Coordinates of C-alpha atoms and ligand atoms in Angstrom, one line a residue:
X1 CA 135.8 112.2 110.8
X2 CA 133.1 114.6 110.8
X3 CA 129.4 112.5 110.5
X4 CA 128.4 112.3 107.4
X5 CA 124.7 113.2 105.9
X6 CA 122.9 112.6 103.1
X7 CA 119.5 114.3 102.0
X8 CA 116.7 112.6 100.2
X9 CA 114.3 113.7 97.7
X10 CA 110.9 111.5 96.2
X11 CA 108.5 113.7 94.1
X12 CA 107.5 111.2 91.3
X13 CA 103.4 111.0 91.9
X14 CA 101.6 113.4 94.4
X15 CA 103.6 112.8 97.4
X16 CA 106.7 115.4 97.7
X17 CA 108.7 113.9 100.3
X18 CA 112.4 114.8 101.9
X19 CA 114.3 112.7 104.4
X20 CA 117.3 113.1 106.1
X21 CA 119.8 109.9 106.6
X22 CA 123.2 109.4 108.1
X23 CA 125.6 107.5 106.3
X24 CA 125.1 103.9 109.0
X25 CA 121.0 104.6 107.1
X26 CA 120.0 106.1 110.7
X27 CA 116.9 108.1 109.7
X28 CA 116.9 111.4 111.4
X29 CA 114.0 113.1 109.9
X30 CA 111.3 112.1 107.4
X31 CA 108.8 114.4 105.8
X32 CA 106.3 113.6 103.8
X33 CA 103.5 115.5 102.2
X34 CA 100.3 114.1 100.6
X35 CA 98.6 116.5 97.9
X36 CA 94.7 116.8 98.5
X37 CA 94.2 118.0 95.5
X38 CA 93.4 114.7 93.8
X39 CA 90.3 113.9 96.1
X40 CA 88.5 116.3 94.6
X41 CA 89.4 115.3 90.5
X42 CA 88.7 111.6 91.8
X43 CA 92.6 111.0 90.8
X44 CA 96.1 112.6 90.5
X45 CA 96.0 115.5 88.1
X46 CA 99.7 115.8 86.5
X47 CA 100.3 119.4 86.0
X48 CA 98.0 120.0 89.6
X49 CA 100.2 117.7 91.0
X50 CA 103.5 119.2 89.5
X51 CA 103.0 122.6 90.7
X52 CA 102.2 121.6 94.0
X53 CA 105.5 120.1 94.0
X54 CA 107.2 123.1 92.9
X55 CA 105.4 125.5 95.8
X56 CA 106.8 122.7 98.4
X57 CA 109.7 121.2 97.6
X58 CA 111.6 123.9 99.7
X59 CA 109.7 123.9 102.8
X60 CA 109.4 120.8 102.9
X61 CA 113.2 120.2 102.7
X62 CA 113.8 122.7 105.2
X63 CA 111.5 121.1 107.4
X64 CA 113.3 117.5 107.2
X65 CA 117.0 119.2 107.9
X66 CA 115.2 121.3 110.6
X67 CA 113.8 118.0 112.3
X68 CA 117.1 116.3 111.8
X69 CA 118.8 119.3 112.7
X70 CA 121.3 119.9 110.5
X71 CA 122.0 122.7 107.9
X72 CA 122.8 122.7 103.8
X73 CA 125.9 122.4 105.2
X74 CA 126.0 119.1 107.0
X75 CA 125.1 117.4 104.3
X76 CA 127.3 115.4 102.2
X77 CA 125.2 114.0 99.3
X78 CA 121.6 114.5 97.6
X79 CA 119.6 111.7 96.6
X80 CA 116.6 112.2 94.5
X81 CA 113.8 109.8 92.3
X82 CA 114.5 110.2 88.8
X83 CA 112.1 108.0 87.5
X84 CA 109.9 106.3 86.9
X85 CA 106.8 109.0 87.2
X86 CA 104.8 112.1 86.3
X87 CA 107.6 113.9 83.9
X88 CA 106.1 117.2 85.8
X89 CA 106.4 116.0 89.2
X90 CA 109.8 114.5 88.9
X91 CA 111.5 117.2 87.0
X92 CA 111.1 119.2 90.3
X93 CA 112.7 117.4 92.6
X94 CA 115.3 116.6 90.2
X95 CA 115.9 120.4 89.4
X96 CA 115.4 121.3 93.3
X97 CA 118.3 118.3 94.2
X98 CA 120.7 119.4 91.2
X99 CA 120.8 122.8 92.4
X100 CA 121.4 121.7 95.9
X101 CA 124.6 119.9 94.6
X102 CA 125.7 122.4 92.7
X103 CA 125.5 125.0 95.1
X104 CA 127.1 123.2 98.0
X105 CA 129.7 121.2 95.7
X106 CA 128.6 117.6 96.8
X107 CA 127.4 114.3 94.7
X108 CA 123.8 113.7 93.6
X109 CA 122.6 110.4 93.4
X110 CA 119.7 109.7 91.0
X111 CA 117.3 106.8 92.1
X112 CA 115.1 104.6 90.5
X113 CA 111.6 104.9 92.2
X114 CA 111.3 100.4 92.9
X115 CA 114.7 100.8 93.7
X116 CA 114.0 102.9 96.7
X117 CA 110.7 100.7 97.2
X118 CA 112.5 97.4 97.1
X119 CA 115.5 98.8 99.4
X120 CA 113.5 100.3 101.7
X121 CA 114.6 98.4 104.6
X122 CA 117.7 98.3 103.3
X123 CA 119.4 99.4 106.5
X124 CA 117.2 97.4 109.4
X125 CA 118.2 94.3 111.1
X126 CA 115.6 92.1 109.5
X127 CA 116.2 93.2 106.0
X128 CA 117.5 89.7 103.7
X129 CA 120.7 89.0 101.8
X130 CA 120.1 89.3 98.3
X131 CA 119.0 87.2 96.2
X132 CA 115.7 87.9 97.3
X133 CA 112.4 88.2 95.4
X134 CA 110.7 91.2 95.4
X135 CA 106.9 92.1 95.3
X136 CA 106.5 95.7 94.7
X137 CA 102.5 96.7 94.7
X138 CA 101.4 100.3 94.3
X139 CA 99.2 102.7 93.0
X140 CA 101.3 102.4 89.5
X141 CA 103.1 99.4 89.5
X142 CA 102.3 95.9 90.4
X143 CA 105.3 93.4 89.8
X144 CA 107.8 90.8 90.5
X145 CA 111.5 91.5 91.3
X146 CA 114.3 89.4 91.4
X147 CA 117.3 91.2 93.4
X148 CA 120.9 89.2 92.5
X149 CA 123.7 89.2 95.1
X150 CA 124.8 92.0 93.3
X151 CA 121.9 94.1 94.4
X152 CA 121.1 94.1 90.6
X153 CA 117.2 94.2 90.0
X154 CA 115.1 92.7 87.7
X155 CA 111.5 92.4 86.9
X156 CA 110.2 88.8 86.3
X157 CA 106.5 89.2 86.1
X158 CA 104.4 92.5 86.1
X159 CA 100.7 93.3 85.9
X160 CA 98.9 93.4 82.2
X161 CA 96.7 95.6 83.0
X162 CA 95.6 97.7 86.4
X163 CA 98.0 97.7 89.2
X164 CA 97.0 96.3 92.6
X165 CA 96.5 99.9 93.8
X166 CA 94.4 101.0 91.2
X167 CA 92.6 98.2 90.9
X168 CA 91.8 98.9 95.1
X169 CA 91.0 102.8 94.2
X170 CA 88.8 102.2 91.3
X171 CA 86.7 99.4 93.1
X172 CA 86.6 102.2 95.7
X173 CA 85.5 104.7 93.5
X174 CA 82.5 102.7 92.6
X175 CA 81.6 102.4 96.2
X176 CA 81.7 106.1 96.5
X177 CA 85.0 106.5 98.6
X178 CA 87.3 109.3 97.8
X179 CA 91.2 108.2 95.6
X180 CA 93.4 106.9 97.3
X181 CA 90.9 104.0 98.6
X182 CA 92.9 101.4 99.3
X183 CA 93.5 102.2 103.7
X184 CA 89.4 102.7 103.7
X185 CA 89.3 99.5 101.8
X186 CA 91.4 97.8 104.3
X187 CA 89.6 99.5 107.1
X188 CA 86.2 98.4 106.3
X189 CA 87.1 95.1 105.2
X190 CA 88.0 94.0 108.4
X191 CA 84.6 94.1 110.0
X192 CA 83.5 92.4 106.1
X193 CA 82.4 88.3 105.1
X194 CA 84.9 88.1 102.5
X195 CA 82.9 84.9 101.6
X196 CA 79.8 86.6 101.0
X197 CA 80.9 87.9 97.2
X198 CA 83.8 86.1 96.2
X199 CA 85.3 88.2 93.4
X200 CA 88.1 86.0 91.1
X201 CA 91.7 86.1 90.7
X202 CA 92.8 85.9 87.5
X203 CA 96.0 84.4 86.0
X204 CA 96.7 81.6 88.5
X205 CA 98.8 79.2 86.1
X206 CA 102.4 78.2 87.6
X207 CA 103.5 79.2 84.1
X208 CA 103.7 83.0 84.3
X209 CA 104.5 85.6 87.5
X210 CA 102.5 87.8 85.6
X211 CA 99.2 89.5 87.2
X212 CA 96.3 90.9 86.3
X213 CA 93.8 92.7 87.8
X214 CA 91.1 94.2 85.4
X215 CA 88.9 91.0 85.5
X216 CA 88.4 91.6 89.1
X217 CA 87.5 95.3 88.9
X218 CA 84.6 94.4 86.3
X219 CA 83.1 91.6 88.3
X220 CA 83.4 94.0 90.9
X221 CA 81.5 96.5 88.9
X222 CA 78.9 94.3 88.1
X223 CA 78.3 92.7 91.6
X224 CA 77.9 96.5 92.8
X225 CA 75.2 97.1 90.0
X226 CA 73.2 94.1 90.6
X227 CA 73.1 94.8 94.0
X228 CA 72.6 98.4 93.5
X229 CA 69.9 97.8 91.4
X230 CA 68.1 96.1 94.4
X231 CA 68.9 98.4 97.2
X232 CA 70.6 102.2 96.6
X233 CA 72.7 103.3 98.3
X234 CA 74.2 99.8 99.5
X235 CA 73.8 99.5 103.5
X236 CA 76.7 99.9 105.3
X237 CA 77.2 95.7 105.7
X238 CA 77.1 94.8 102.3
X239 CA 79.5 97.9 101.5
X240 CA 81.9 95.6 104.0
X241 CA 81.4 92.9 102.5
X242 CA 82.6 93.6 99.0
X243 CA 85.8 95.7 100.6
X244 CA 86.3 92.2 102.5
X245 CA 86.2 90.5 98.8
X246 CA 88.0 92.8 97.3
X247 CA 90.9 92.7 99.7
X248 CA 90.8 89.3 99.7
X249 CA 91.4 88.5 95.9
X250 CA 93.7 91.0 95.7
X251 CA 96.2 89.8 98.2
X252 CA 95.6 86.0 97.3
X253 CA 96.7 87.6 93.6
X254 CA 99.6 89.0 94.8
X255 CA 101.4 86.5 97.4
X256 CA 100.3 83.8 95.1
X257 CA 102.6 84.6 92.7
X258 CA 105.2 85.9 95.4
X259 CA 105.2 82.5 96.7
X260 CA 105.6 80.7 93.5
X261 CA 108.4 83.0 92.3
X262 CA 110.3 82.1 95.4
X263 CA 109.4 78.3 95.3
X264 CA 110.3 78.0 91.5
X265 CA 113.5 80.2 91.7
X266 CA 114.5 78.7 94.9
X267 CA 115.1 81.7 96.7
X268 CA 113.8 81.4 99.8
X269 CA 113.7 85.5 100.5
X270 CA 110.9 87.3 99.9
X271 CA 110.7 91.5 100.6
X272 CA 107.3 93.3 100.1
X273 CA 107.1 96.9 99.1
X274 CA 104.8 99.7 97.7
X275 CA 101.5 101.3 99.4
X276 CA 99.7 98.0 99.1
X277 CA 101.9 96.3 101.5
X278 CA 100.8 98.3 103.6
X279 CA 97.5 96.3 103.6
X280 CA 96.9 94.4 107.0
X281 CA 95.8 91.3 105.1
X282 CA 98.4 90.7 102.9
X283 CA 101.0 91.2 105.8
X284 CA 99.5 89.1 108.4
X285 CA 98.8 86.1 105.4
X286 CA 102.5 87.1 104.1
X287 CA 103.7 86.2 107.8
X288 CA 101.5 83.5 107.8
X289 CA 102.3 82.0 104.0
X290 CA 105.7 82.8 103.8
X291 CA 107.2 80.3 107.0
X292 CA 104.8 78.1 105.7
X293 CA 106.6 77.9 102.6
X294 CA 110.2 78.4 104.3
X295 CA 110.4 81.8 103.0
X296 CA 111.8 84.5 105.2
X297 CA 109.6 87.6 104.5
X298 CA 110.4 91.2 105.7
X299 CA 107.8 94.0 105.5
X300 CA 108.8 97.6 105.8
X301 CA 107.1 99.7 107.9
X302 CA 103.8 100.7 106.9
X303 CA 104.8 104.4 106.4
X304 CA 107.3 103.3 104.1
X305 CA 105.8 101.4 102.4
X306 CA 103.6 104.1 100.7
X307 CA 106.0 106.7 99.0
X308 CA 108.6 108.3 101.2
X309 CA 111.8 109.6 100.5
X310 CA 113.3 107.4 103.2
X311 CA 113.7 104.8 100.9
X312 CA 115.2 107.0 98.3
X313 CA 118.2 107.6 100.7
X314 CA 118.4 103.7 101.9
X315 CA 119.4 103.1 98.4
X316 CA 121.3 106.1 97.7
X317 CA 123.6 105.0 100.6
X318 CA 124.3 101.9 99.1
X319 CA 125.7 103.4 95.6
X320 CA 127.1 106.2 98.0
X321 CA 129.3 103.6 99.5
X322 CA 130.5 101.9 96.2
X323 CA 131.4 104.9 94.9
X324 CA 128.7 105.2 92.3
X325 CA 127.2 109.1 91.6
X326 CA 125.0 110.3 89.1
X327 CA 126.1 113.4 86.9
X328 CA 124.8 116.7 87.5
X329 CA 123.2 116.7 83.9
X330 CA 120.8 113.8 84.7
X331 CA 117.0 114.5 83.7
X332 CA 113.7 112.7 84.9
X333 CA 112.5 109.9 83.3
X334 CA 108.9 109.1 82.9
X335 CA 109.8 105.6 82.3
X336 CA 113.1 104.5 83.4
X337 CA 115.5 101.4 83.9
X338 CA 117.5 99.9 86.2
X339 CA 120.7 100.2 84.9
X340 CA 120.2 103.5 83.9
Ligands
KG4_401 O1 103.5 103.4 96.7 P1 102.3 104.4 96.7 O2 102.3 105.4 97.8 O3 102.3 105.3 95.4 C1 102.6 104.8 94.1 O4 103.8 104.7 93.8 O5 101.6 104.5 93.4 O6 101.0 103.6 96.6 C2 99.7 104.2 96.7 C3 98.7 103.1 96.5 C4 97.2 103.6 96.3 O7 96.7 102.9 95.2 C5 96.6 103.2 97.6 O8 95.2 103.0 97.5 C6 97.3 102.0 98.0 O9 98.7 102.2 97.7 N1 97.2 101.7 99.5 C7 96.7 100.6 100.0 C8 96.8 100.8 101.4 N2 97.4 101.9 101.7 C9 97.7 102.5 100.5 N3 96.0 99.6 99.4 C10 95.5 98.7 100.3 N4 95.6 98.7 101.6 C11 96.2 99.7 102.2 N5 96.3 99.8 103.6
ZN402 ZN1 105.7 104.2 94.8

């Protein structure tokens, strides 16, 4: 039997992304390009961010079956985020995927964006048996998953307010660092006291796996003005310092309630997903927590952890295989479920 391909597709925030996997979830190319665009507004501008997704999408496709080097024609399916996201952003790589299909006459395969970040690994050695319990933190979404042996996913405990992300980027922004701030954060945190300032984490009850992150950003804010008020602009050590904080409650935040999930539910499994976890501190105290607690943790690599379309073909291969496509009349959804 000739090999079998399938192409992958992410556009749902300011990352348009194409990846090319074979049907085993060997990944033989994986493209990814970040708009700039945003550091400029301070944030990701929609209908920026939407046409920069349209002038790319092509190249950028061509480029991944290029580096996998294969043609249109090689490929057997095309998988592509349909939500959740930017409407504008989304509806182009949904439009770009559909017309791929049509025109070469194979199945497309419309993803849910966690999906993609909780299956990322989907295909590695390392990657658990559902049920697991996922942790999905980004620059949108901050919540707990629970994945059933069926590979069915829901959410058990979300964030009321900021997500982890944005709670990293606007603390950044108030230290002057450019969106996204959340590497720089990590960077400069690790030559920080994180004991100097500690900042709080908020919602620690065993009775909820919800989070919250808005109390931390505004005694963030008001440590940076007091001190501001005495020395502007901060020096370099104390700018550490507070990025060493910062870092610190939010990934005691996050694999607090990870940990809890996993002991309450008794499921022993625990997957981390989403640009945060690509934060050095919360996967060196996840490998540290999670034996400690006789959880079995798997981290994805820290380039996919951050949006990539990679993921998006990990878990298109898994509906590929039971049969289930999605119909060539599919739209994006801004907000979208899992059984969709
Ligand atoms: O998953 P992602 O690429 O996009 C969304 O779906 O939102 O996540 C982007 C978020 C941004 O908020 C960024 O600041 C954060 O992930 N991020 C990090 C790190 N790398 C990216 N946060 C903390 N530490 C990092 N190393
Ligand atoms: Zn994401």
């Amino acid at each position: 039997m000739a090999q079998k391909y399938v192409l992958a597709i992410e556009s749902s925030c300011d990352d348009t992304a194409a990846a090319v996997l074979d049907f085993q979830g060997d990944v033989l190319s994986d493209v990814v390009f970040s708009q700039q665009d945003h550091v400029i507004w301070g944030g990701v501008v929609p209908e920026i961010s939407s046409r920069q997704h349209l002038g790319r999408v092509a190249s950028i496709v061509q480029q991944a079956l290029d580096a996998a080097k294969v043609t249109p024609q090689n490929i057997s399916a095309v998988a592509v985020t349909q939500g959740p996201g930017l409407i504008g952003s989304l509806l182009v790589g949904v439009q770009f995927a559909k017309g791929f299909a049509q025109t070469l006459q194979i199945p497309l395969i419309g993803i849910h964006h966690i999906e993609g970040h909780v299956l990322a690994g989907l295909h590695d050695e390392g990657f658990p048996k559902p049920p697991f319990i996922g942790l999905i933190a980004s620059g949108g979404h901050s919540a707990i998953y629970l994945c059933n042996e069926g590979y069915q996913i829901s959410m058990i405990g979300e964030t009321r307010d900021d997500a982890a992300g944005e709670a990293f980027d606007k603390i950044g922004r108030l230290l002057g660092f450019s969106y996204p701030a959340g590497r720089k954060i990590d960077k400069l945190a690790e030559q920080g006291d994180e004991t100097k300032f500690p900042l709080p984490v908020a919602l620690k009850a065993h009775t909820t796996y919800d989070l919250s992150f808005s109390g931390l950003k505004t005694a963030a804010r008001e440590l940076i003005y007091k001190l501001e008020a005495n020395q502007k602009p901060l020096d370099e050590q104390t700018v550490k310092d507070i990025c060493a904080s910062t870092r610190r409650a939010i990934v005691d935040a996050l694999l607090g309630k990870a940990i809890l999930a996993c002991r309450q539910l008794q499921i022993y499994r625990l997957v981390l997903g989403g640009g945060v976890a690509a934060n050095s501190l919360l996967r060196k105290e996840a490998k540290r927590v999670a034996p400690e607690n006789e959880i079995q943790v798997y981290l994805p690599k820290q380039k996919h952890c951050t949006d990539n379309a990679v993921m998006i073909g990990h878990a298109a291969l898994r509906r590929l295989h039971l049969g289930q496509t999605s119909s060539l009349n599919i739209s994006p959804k801004a907000q979208m479920d899992f059984n969709h």
